[in-house]
Short mmCIF file of C-alpha atoms and ligand atoms in Angstrom, two decimals:
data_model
loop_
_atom_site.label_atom_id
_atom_site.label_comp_id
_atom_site.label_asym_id
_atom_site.label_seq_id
_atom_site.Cartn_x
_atom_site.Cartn_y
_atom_site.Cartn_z
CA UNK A 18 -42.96 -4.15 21.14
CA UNK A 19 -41.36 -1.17 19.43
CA UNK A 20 -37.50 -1.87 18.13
CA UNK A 21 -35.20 -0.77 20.51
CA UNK A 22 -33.34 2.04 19.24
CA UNK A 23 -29.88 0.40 19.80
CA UNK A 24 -30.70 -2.47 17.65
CA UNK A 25 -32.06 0.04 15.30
CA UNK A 26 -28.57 1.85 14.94
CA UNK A 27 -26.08 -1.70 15.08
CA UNK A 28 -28.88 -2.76 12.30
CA UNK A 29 -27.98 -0.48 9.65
CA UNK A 30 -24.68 0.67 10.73
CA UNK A 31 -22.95 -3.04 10.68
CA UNK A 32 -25.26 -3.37 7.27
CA UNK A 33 -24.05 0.28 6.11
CA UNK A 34 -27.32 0.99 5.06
CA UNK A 35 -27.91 -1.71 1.78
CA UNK A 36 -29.99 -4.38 1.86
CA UNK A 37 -28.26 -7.56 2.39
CA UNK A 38 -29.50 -9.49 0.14
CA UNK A 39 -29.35 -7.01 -3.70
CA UNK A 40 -26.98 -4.36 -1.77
CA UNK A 41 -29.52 -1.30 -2.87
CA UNK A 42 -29.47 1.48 -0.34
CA UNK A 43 -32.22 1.06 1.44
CA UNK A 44 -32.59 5.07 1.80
CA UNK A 45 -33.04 6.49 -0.88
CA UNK A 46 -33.57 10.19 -1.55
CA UNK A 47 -34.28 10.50 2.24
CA UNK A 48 -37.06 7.97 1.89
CA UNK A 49 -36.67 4.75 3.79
CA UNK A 50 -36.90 2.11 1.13
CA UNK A 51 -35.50 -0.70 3.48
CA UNK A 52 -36.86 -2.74 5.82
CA UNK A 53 -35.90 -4.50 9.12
CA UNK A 54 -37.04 -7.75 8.79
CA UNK A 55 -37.80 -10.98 11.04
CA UNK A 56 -35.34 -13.89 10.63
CA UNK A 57 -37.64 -15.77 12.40
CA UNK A 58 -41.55 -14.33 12.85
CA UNK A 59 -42.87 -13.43 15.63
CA UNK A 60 -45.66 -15.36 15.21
CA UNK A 61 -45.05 -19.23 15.34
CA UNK A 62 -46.96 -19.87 12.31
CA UNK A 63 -45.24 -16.82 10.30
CA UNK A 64 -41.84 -17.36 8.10
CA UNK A 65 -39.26 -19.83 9.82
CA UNK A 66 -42.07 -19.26 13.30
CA UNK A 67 -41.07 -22.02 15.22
CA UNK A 68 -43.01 -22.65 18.48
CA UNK A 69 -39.72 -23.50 20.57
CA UNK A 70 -37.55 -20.13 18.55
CA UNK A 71 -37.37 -16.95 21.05
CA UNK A 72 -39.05 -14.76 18.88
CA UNK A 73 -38.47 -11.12 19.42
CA UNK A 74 -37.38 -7.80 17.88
CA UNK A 75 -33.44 -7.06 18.69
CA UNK A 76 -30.63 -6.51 16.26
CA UNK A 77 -30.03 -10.69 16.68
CA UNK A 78 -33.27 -11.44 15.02
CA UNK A 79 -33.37 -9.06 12.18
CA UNK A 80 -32.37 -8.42 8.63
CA UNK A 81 -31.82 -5.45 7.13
CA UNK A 82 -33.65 -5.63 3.62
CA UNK A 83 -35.00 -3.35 0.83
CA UNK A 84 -39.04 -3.87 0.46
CA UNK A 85 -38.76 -6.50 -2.33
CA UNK A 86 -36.36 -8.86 -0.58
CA UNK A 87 -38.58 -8.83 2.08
CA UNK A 88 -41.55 -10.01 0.49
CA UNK A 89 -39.55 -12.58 -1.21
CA UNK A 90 -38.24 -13.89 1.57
CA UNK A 91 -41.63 -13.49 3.82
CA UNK A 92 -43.50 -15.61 0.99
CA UNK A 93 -40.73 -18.27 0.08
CA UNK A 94 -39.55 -19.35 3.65
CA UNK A 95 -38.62 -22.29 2.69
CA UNK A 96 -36.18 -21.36 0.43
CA UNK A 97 -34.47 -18.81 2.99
CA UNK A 98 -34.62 -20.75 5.74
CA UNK A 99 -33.45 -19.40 8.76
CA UNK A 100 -29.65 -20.54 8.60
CA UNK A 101 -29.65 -19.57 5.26
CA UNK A 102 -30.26 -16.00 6.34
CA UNK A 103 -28.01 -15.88 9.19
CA UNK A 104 -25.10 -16.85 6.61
CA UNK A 105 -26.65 -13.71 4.76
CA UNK A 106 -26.35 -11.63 6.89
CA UNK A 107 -23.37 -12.06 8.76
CA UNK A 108 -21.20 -12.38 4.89
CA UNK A 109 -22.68 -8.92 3.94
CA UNK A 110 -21.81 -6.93 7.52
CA UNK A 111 -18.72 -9.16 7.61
CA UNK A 112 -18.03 -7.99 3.77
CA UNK A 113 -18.58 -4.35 4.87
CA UNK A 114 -16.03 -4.39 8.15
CA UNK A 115 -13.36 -5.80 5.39
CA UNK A 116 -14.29 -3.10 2.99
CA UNK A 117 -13.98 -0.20 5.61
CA UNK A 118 -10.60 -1.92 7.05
CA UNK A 119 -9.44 -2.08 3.20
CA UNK A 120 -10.42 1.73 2.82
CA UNK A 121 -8.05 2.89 6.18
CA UNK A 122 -5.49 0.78 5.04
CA UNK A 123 -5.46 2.53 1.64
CA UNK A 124 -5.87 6.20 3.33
CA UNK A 125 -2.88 5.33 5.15
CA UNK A 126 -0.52 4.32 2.54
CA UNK A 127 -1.41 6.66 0.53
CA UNK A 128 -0.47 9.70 3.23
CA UNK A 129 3.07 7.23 3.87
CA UNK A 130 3.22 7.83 0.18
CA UNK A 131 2.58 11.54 -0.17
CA UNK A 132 4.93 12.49 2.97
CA UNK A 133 7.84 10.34 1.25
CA UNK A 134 7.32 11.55 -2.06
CA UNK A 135 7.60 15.24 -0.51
CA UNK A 136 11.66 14.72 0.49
CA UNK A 137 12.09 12.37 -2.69
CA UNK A 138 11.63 13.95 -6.19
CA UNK A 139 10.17 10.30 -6.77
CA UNK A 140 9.81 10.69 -10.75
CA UNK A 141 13.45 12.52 -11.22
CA UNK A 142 15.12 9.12 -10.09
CA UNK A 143 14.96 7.64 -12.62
CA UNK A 144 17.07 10.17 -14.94
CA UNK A 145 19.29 11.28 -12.27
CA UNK A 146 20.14 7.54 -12.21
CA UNK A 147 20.90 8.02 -16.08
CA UNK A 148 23.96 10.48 -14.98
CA UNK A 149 25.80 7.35 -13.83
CA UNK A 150 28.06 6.38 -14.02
CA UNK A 151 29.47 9.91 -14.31
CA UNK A 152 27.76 11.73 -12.09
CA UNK A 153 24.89 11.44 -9.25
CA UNK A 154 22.73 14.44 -7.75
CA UNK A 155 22.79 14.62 -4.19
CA UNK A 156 18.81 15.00 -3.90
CA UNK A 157 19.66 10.79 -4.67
CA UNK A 158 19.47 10.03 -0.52
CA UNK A 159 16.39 7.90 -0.23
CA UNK A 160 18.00 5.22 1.87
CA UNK A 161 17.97 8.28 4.60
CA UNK A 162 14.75 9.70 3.84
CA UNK A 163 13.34 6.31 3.85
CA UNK A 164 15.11 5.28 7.44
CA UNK A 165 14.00 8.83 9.09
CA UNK A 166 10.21 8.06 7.73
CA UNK A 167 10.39 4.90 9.40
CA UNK A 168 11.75 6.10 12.59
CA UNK A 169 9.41 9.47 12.71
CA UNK A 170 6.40 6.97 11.60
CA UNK A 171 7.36 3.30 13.00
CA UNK A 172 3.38 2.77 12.64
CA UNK A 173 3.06 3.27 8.62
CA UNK A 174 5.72 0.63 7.59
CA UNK A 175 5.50 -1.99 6.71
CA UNK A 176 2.62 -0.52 4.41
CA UNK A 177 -0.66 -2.32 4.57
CA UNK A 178 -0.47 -2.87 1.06
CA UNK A 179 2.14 -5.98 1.26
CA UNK A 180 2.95 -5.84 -3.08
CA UNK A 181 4.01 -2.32 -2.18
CA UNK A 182 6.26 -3.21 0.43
CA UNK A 183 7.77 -6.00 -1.68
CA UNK A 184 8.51 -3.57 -4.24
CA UNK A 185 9.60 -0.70 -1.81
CA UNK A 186 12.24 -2.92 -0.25
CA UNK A 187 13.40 -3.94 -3.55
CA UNK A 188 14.13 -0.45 -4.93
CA UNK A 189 15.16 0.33 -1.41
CA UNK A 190 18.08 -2.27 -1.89
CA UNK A 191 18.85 -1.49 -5.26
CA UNK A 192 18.78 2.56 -4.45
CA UNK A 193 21.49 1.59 -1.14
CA UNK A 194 23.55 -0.48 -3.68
CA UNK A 195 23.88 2.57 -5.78
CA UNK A 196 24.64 5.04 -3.02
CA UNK A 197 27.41 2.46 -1.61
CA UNK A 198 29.00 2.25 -4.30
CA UNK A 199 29.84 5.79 -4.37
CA UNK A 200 30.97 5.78 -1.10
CA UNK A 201 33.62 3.26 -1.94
CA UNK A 202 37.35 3.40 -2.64
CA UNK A 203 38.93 2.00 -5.61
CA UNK A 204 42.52 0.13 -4.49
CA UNK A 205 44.13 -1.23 -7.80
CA UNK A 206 41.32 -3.12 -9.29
CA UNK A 207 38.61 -3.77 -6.59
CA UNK A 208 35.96 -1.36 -4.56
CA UNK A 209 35.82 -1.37 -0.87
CA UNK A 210 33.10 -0.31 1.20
CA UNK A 211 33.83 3.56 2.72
CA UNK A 212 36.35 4.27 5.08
CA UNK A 213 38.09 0.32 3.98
CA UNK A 214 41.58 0.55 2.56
CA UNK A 215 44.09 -2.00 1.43
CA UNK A 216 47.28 -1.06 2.53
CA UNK A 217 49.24 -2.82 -0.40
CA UNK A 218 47.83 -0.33 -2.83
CA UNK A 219 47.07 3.51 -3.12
CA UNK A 220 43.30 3.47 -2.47
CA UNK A 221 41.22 6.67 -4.05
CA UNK A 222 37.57 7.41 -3.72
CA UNK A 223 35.81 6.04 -6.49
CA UNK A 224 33.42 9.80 -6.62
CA UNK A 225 34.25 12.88 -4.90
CA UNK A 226 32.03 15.52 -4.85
CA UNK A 227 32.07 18.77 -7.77
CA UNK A 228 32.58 21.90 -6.94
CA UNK A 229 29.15 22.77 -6.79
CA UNK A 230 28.53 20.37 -3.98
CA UNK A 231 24.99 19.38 -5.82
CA UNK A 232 26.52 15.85 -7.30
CA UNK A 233 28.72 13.36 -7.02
CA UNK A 234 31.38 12.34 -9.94
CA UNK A 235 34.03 9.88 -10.94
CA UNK A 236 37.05 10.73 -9.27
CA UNK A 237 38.75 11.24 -12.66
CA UNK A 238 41.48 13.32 -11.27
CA UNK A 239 42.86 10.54 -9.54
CA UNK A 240 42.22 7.35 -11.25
CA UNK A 241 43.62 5.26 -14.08
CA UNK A 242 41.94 5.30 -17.66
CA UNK A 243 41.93 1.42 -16.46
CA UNK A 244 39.64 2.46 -13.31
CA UNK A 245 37.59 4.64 -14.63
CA UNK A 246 36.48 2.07 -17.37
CA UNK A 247 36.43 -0.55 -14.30
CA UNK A 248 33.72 1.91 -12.56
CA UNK A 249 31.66 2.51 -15.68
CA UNK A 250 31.56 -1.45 -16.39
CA UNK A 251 30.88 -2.03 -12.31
CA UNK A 252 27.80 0.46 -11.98
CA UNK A 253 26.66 0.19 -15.72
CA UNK A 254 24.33 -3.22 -13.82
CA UNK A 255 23.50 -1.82 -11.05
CA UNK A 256 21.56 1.39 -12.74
CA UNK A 257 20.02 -1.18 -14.96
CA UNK A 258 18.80 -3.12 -11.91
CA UNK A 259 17.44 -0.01 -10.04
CA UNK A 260 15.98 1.68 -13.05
CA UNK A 261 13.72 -1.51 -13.42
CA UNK A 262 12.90 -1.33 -10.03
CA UNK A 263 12.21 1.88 -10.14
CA UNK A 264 9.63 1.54 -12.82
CA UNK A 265 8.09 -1.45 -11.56
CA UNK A 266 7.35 0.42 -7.96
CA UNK A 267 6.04 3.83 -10.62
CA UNK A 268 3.75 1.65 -12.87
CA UNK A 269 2.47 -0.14 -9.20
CA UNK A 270 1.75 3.07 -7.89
CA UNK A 271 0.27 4.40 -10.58
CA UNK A 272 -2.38 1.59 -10.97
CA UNK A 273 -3.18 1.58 -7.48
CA UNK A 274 -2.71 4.73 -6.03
CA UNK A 275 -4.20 7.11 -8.61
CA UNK A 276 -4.78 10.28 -5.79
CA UNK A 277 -0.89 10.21 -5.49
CA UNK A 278 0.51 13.08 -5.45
CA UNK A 279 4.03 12.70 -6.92
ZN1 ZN B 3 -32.81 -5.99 -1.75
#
């Protein structure tokens, strides 16, 4: 009886075309090299045949395999016993479902990456981050393009890739720390968060923005020499904290995603 076309197709489709056992292609230069081969024999006294074993010719009793793994395991049965090349089997097509999932789910953060990376000039952070504590471009809003991603693409995030998330979040946080902090108001000699006053002391806004309107910048107008060094000592940290983030998300990245495009 001829192989049914079906098991033909789920044969070298679940085996993506390589022999199971040495992972050659098993068509090469459009010339079938590889052959579809009997767990168990169809005759009883052929490799693993077994008298009481349904012998027949679907996709559950064969093995996709180039020529020579064949013949080895035609002429040593007994060291590929049938078991033996069940487990074969089923580890290679199971190997190639993982490697196709692990492909989509690389695809996919990759395109999260490239549509972030077009509202955030990713690389520039990192010196615009250097302005502070003076000064901090407005293009610095990634907590926003990072929460409208997530909202427009509630399917991408988490990313698949979870060391990416790990290190997202964490330059997420430090990024949000940053942009709070020039939200605040300085009253005396503490910050509170934006629109918080103290009513025992003339608050100010730590940064206001320059005439411009493309950054941010101390509020030296109004504050003390005393607050303005109290700013510079209070953010000083927290551009040290995001600029290491920062790098350790670029050198990730960079590693793992080489078809970014930044
Ligand atoms: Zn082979």
């Amino acid at each position: 009886m001829a192989i049914n076309q079906m098991d033909i197709k789920k044969l070298f489709s679940y085996s993506a075309g390589q022999c199971n056992i040495c992972k050659r292609n098993v068509i090469e230069d459009d010339v079938v090299i590889g052959e579809m081969a009997h767990i168990i024999a169809k005759s009883p006294k052929g490799p693993r045949g077994n008298g009481n074993t349904p012998r027949n010719d679907t996709y559950d009793n064969l093995i996709l395999l180039c020529s020579i793994d064949h013949k080895k395991v035609d002429s040593r049965p007994s060291d590929y016993p049938e078991h033996c090349l069940r487990k074969i089997k089923s580890k290679h097509e199971a190997d190639i479902t993982a490697r196709l999932n692990r492909n989509r789910e690389y695809e996919q953060d990759l395109s999260s990456l490239n549509v972030l990376f077009e509202f955030i000039p990713f690389l520039n952070l990192r010196e615009m981050a250097m302005d502070l504590p003076h000064k901090l471009s407005l293009d610095f809003d990634i907590p926003d393009v990072s929460f409208n991603f997530r909202k427009g693409n509630p399917q991408a995030y988490p990313f698949w890739d979870k060391k990416l998330t790990r290190l997202w979040e964490t330059f997420l946080l430090d990024a949000e720390v940053i942009e709070n902090f020039t939200l605040s108001n300085i009253c005396g000699d503490k910050f509170y968060a934006f629109g918080e006053f103290r009513t025992d002391y003339t608050c100010y806004n730590t940064y206001v923005g320059d005439d411009q309107g493309n950054f941010v910048v101390i509020n030296k107008r109004f504050l003390s020499h005393e607050q303005i060094d109290l700013v510079e000592q209070t953010m000083t940290p927290l551009v040290q904290n995001f600029i290491y983030s920062h790098r350790e998300l670029v050198n990730y990245i960079r590693f793992q995603f080489k078809d970014i495009k930044w």
